[in-house]
Coordinates of C-alpha atoms and ligand atoms in Angstrom, one line a residue:
X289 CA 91.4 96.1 58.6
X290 CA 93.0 93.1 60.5
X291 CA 96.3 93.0 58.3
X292 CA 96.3 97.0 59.4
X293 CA 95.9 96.2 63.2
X294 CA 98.1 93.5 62.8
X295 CA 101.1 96.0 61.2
X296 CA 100.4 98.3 63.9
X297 CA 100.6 96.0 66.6
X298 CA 103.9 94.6 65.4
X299 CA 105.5 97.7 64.7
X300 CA 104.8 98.5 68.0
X301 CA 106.1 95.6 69.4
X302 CA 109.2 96.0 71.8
X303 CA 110.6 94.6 74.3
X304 CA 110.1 97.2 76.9
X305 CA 106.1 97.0 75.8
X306 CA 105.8 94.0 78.2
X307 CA 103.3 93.0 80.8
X308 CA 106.1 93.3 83.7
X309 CA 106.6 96.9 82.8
X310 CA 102.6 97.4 82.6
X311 CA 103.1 95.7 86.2
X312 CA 105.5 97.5 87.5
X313 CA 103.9 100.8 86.4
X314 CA 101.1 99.9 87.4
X315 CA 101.8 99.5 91.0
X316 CA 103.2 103.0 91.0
X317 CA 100.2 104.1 89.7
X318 CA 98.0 102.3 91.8
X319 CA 99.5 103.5 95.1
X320 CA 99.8 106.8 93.5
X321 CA 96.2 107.3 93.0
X322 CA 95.0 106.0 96.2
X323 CA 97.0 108.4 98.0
X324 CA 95.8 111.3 95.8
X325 CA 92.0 109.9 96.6
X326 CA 93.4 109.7 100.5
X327 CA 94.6 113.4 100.6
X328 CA 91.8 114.7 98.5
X329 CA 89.1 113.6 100.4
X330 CA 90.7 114.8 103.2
X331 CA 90.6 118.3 102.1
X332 CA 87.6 117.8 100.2
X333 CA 85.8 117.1 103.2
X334 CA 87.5 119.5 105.4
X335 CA 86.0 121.8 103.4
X336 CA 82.4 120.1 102.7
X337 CA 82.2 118.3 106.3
X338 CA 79.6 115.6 106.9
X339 CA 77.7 117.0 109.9
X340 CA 79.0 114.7 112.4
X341 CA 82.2 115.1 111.2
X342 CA 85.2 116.7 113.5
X343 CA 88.6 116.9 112.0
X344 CA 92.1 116.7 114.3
X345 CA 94.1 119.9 114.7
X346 CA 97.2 118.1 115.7
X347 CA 99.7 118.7 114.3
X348 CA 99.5 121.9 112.9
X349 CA 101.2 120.8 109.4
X350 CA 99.3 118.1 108.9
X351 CA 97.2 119.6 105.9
X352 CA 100.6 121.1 105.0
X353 CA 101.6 117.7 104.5
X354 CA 98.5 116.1 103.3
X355 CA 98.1 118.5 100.5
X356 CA 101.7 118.7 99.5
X357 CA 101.7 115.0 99.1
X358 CA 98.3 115.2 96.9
X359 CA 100.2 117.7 94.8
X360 CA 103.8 115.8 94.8
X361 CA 102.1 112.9 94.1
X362 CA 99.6 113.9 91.3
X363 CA 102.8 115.5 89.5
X364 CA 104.9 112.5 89.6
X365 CA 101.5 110.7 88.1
X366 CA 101.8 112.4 85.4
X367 CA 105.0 110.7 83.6
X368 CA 104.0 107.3 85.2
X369 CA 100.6 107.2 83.3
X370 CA 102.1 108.4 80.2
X371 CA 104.1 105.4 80.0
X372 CA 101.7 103.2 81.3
X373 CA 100.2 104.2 77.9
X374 CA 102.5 104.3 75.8
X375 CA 103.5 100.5 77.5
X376 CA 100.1 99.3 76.7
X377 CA 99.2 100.6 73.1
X378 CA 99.4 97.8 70.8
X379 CA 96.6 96.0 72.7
X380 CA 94.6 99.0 71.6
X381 CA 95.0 97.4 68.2
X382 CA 93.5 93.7 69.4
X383 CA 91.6 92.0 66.8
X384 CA 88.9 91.6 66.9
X385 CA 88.1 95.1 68.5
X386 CA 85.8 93.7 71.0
X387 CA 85.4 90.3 72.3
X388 CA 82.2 89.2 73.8
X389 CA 80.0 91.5 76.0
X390 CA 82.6 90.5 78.6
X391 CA 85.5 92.3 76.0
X392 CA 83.1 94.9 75.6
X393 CA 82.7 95.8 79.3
X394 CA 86.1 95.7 80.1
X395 CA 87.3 98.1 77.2
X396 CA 84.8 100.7 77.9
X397 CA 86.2 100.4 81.3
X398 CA 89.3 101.1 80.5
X399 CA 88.4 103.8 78.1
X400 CA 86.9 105.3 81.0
X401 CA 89.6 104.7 83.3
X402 CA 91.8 106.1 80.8
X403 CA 89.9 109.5 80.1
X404 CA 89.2 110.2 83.9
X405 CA 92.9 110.0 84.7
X406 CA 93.9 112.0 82.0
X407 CA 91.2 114.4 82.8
X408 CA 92.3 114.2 86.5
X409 CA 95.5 114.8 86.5
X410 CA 95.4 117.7 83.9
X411 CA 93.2 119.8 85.7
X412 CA 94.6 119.0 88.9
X413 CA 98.0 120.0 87.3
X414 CA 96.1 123.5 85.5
X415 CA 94.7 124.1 89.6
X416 CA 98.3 124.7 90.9
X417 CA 99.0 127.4 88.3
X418 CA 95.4 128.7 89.2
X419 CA 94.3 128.5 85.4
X420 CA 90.5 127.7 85.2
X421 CA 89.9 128.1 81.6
X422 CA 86.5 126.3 82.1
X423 CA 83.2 126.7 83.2
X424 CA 82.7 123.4 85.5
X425 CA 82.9 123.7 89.2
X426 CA 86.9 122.1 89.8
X427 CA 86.4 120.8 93.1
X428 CA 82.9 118.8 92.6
X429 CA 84.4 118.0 89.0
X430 CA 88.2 116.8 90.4
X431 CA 85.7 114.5 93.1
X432 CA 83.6 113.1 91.2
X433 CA 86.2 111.9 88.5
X434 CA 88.6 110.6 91.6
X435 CA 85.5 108.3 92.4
X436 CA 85.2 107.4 88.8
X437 CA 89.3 106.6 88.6
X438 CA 89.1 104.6 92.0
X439 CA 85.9 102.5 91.1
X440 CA 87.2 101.4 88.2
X441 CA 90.3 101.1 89.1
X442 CA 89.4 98.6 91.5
X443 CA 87.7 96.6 88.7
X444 CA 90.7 97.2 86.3
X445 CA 92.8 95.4 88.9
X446 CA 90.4 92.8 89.6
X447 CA 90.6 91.9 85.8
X448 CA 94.1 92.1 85.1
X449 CA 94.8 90.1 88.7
X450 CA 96.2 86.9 86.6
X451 CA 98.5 89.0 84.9
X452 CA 99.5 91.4 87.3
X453 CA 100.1 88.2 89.7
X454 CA 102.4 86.2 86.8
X455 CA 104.4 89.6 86.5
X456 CA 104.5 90.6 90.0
X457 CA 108.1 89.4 91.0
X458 CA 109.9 88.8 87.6
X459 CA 113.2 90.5 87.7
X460 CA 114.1 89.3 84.3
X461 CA 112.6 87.3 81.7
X462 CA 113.5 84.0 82.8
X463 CA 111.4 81.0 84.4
X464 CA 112.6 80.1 88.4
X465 CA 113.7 77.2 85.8
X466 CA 115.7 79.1 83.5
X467 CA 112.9 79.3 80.8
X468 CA 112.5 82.6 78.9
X469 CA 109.4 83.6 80.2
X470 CA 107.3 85.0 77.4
X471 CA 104.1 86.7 77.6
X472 CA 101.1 84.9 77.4
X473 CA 98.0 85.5 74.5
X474 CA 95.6 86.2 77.2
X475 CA 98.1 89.4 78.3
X476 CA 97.9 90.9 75.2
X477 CA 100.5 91.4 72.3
X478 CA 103.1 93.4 75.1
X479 CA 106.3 92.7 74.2
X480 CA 105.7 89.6 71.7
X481 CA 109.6 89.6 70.5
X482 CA 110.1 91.4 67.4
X483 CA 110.7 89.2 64.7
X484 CA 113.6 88.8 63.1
X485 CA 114.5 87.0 59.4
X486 CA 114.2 83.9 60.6
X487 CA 111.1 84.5 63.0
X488 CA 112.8 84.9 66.2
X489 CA 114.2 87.5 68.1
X490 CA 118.2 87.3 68.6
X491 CA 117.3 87.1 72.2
X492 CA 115.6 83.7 71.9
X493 CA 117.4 82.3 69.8
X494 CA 121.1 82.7 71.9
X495 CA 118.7 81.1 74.3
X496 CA 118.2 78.1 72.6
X497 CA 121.7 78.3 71.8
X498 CA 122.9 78.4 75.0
X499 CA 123.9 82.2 75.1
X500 CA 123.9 84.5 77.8
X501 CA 120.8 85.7 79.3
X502 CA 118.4 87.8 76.7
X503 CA 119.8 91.5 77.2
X504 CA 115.8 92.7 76.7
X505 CA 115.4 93.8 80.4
X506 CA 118.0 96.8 79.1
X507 CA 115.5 98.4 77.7
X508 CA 112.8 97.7 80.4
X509 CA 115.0 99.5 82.8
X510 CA 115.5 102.1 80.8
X511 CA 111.9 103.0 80.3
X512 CA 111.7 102.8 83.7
X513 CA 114.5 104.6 84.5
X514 CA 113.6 107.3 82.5
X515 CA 109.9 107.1 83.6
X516 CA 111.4 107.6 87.1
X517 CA 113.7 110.5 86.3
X518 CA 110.9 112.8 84.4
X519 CA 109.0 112.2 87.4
X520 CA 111.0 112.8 89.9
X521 CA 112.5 115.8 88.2
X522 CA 108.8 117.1 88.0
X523 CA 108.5 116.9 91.7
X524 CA 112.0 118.4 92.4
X525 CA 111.2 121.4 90.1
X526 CA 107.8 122.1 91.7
X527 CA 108.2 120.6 95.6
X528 CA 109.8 123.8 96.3
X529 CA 106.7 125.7 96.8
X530 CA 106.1 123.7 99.7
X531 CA 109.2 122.6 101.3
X532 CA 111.5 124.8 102.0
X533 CA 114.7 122.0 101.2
X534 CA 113.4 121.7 98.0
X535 CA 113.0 125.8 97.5
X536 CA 116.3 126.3 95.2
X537 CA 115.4 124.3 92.9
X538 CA 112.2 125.5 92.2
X539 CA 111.9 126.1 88.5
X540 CA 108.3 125.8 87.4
X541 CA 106.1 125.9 90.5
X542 CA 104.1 129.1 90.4
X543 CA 104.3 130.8 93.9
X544 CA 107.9 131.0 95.6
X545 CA 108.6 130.1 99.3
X546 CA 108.6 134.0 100.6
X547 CA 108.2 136.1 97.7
X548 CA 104.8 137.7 98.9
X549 CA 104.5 141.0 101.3
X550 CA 105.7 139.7 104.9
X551 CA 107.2 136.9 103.3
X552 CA 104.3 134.5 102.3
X553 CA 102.3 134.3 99.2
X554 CA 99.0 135.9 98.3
X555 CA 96.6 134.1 96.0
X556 CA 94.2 137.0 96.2
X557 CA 95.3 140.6 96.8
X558 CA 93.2 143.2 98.5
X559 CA 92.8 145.1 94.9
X560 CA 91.9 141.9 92.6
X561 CA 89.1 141.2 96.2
X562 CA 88.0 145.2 95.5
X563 CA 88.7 145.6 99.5
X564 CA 91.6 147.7 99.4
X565 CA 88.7 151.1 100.7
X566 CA 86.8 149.3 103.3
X567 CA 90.3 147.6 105.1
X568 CA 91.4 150.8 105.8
X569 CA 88.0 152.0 106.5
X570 CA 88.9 153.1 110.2
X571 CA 85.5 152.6 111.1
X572 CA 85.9 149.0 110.5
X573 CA 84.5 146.7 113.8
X574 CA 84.7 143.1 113.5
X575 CA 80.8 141.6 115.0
X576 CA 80.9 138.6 117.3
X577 CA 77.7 137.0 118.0
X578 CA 76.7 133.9 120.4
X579 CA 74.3 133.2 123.1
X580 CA 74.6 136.1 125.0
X581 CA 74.0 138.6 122.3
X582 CA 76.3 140.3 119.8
X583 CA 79.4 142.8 120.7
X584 CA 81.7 144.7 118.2
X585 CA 85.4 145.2 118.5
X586 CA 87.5 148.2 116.7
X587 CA 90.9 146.9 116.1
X588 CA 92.3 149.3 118.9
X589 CA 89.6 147.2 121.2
X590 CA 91.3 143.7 119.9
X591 CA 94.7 144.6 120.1
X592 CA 93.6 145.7 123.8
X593 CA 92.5 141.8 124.4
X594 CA 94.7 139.3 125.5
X595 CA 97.9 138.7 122.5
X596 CA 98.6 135.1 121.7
X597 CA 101.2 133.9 119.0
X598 CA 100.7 131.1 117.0
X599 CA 103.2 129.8 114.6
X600 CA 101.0 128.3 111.9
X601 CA 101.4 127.6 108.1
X602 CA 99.2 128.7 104.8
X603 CA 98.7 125.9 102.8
X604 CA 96.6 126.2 100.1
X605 CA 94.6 123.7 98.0
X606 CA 96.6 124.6 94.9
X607 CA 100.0 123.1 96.6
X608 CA 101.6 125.4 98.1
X609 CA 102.6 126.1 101.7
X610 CA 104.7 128.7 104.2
X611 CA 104.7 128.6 107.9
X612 CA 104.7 132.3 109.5
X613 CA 104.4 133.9 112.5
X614 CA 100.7 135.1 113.7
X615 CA 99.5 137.4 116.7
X616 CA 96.1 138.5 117.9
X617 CA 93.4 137.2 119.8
X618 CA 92.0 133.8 120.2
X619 CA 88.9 133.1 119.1
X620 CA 87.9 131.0 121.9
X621 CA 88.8 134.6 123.8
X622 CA 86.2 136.0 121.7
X623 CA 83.5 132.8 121.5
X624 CA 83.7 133.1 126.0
X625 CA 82.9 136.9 125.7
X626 CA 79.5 136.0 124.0
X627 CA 78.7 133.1 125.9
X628 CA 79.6 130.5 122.9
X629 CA 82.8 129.5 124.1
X630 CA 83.3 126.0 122.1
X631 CA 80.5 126.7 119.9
X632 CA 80.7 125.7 115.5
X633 CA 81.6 129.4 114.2
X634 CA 80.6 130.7 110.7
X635 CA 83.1 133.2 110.0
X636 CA 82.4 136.1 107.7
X637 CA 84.2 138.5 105.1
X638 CA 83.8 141.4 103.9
X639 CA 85.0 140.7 100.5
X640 CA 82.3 139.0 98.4
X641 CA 83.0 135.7 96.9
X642 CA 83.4 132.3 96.9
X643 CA 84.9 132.5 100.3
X644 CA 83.4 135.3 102.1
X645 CA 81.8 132.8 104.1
X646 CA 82.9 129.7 105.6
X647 CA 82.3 127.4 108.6
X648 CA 84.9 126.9 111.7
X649 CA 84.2 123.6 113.3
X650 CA 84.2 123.3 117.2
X651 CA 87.0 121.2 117.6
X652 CA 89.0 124.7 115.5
X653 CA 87.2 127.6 117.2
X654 CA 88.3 125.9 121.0
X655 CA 91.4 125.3 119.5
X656 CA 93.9 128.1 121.5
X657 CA 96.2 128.2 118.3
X658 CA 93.1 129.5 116.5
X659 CA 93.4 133.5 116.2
X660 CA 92.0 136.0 115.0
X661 CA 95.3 137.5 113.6
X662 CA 96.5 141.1 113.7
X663 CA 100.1 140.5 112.7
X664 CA 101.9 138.7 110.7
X665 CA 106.0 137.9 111.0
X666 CA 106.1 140.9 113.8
X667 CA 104.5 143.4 111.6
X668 CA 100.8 144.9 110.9
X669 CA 98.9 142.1 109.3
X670 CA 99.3 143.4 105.3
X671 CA 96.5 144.6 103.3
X672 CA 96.8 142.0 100.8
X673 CA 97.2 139.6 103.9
X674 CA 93.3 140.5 105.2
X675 CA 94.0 143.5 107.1
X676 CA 92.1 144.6 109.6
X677 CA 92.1 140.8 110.7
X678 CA 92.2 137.3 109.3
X679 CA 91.3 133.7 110.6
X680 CA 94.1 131.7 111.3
X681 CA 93.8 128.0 112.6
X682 CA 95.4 124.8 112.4
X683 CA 95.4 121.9 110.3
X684 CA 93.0 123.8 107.7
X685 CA 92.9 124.4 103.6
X686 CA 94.4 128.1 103.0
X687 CA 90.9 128.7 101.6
X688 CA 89.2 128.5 104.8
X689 CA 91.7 131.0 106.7
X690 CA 89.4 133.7 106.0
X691 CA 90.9 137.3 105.1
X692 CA 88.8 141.0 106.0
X693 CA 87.2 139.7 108.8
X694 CA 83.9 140.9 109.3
X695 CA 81.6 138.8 111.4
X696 CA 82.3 135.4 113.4
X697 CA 78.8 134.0 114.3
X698 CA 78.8 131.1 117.2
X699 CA 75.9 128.5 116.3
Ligands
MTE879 N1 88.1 136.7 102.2 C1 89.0 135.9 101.6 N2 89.8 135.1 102.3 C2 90.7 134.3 101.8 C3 90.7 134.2 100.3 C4 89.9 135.0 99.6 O1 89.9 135.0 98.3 N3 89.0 135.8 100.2 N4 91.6 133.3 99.8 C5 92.0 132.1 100.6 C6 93.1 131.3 100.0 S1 92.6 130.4 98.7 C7 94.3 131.2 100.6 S2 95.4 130.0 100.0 C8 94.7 132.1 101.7 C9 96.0 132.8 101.3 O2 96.3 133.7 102.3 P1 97.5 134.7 102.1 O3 97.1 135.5 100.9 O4 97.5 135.6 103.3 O5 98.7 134.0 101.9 O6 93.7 133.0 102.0 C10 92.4 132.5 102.0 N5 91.5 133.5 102.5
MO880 MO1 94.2 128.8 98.5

């Protein structure tokens, strides 16, 4: 069993599998993830608020940006940790297996580590496409397991600290005093030289002959060169969805820029919600309740209301984003007609489902770019858009800019 490990671990050997690679990906990854745990408990929580929570909504874009980073990011991940592994194998052939309790703990860390980023980043990745071939809740499941990733990736770091401080700097594999730095037992088999007939690498032994530097750090780059590329060719071909620059070269993103009706996306249309009957329903009324009772608006009665424009973006959780054009009535307008002007709103659809009903904080429904939006891009709001009237407020998830109004309740 050892002479197997052993094998394995020396045909793996190469001189890109080295602890400054592991380091240098590492860091990536490490900045990487934390801004994916930043942005997604930002939008986790701006859609599960702590009650004494109240979010900015200045500027408009900001969950534009914020979630477009969390996707961007998360994509670019993706190639980074793959190489990270494929860096790091042959120490998944140490002998012996475990070492200690201490060995023990810190490989079942890592396998966890390991599975919860995978895990992570491939749902996250199936989410943009809006592919949920499971049964699991994604949002709770994507939270917890970014908890999991950060808490032990915090430990990770704390263990590897000696190593990831030795490597932190080295441009090439030489000492400050011209030594060839090579990597220590306690770091693992990475990059032990691959032995040649006479037990050394060529690299080492020009070295000691007073050759030119070792050519190994050729290779490095190149893994990280082409680490680099994939990921940053991942982001080009999928960026697109949510910056407009980046539009042309869209190739694999799922919704373009302006390809929907009125020239933004839909992620739900009016027939797959089963509302396409009751939005035309011209009896519709939309119900606004507060302190001083309850009153019901027609559309005619809205459009009769003071018109505001707002120009506010969609950005949805799943990564991408449009600005547009709204128009209708704000919904502080509405909240001072019932006596509940900047009062917390819950806002109500009449299509059933996951997000028929959602809560409008007070720092949104006083906000006058909030609306309750009869147009979109100079034209009647589309069905598939959440005619008769849609919620439309800044700095919010697409998912909580309701469509087929129904109801806004002040609290
Ligand atoms: N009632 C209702 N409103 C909804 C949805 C929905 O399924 N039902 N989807 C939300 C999601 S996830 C997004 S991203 C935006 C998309 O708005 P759009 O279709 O007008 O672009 O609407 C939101 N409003
Ligand atoms: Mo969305």
């Amino acid at each position: 069993m050892r002479t197997a490990f052993d094998l394995v671990r020396r045909a793996a050997a190469s001189p890109a599998r080295h602890p400054r690679v592991a380091v240098v990906l590492g860091r990536l990854l490490g900045i990487g993830f934390l801004v994916c745990f930043g942005t997604g408990l930002y939008s986790h929580l701006l859609q599960d608020p702590l009650p004494w929570m109240t979010f900015p909504t200045r500027p408009s874009w900001l969950y534009r940006v914020t979630q477009g980073m969390h996707n961007a990011v998360g994509t670019a991940l993706i190639p980074l940790l793959l190489a990270k592994l494929w860096t790091v194998q042959p120490l998944l052939f140490q002998w012996p297996p475990v070492k200690g309790v201490r060995g023990f703990l810190e490989r079942a860390l890592i396998a966890l580590l390991v599975a919860a980023a995978l895990v992570e980043l491939a749902i996250g990745l199936m989410n943009t496409f809006q592919w949920y071939p499971w049964t699991f809740r994604f949002r709770q499941t994507h939270f917890a397991l970014a908890w999991a990733i950060i808490g032990a990736l915090a430990i990770h770091i704390g263990v590897k600290l000696p190593v990831i401080v030795r490597w932190w700097r080295r441009r090439d594999s030489l000492d400050a005093d011209g030594a060839l730095l090579v990597p220590r037992e306690g770091e693992g088999e990475l990059g032990r030289p691959r032995p040649t007939a006479r037990g050394l690498t060529g690299a080492i032994q020009r070295r000691l002959d007073g050759g030119p530097t070792p050519p190994s750090t050729v290779s490095r780059r190149a893994v990280l060169g082409a680490t680099g590329a994939a990921s940053a060719v991942l982001v080009a071909t999928t960026a697109g969805q949510t910056t407009p620059a980046l539009a042309p070269l869209n190739a694999f993103a799922p919704r373009r820029l302006r390809y929907g009706p009125q020239g933004l996306p839909v992620n739900r249309t009016a027939a797959e919600a089963r509302v396409r009957e009751s939005a035309q329903d011209p009896s519709w009324t939309l119900r606004v309740a507060g302190a001083d009772g309850e009153r019901v608006f027609s559309r005619a009665d809205l459009l009769a209301l003071p018109q505001h424009s707002s120009s506010l973006p969609i950005a949805c959780v799943e990564g991408w984003s449009t600005q547009a054009s709204w128009r209708g009535v704000r919904v502080a307008d509405l909240l001072e007609l019932v006596g509940s002007a900047g009062r917390e709103v819950v806002v109500r659809s009449f299509a059933a489902g996951a997000y028929s009903t959602v809560l409008l904080g007070p720092e949104f429904a006083r906000d006058p770019l909030t609306l309750v939006a009869l147009e979109l891009n100079g034209e009647t709001l589309h069905l598939d858009h959440g005619y008769p009237a849609r919620l439309i407020a800044p700095a919010r998830p697409g998912v909580l800019q309701t469509k087929w109004l129904a109801a806004l309740e002040a609290r």
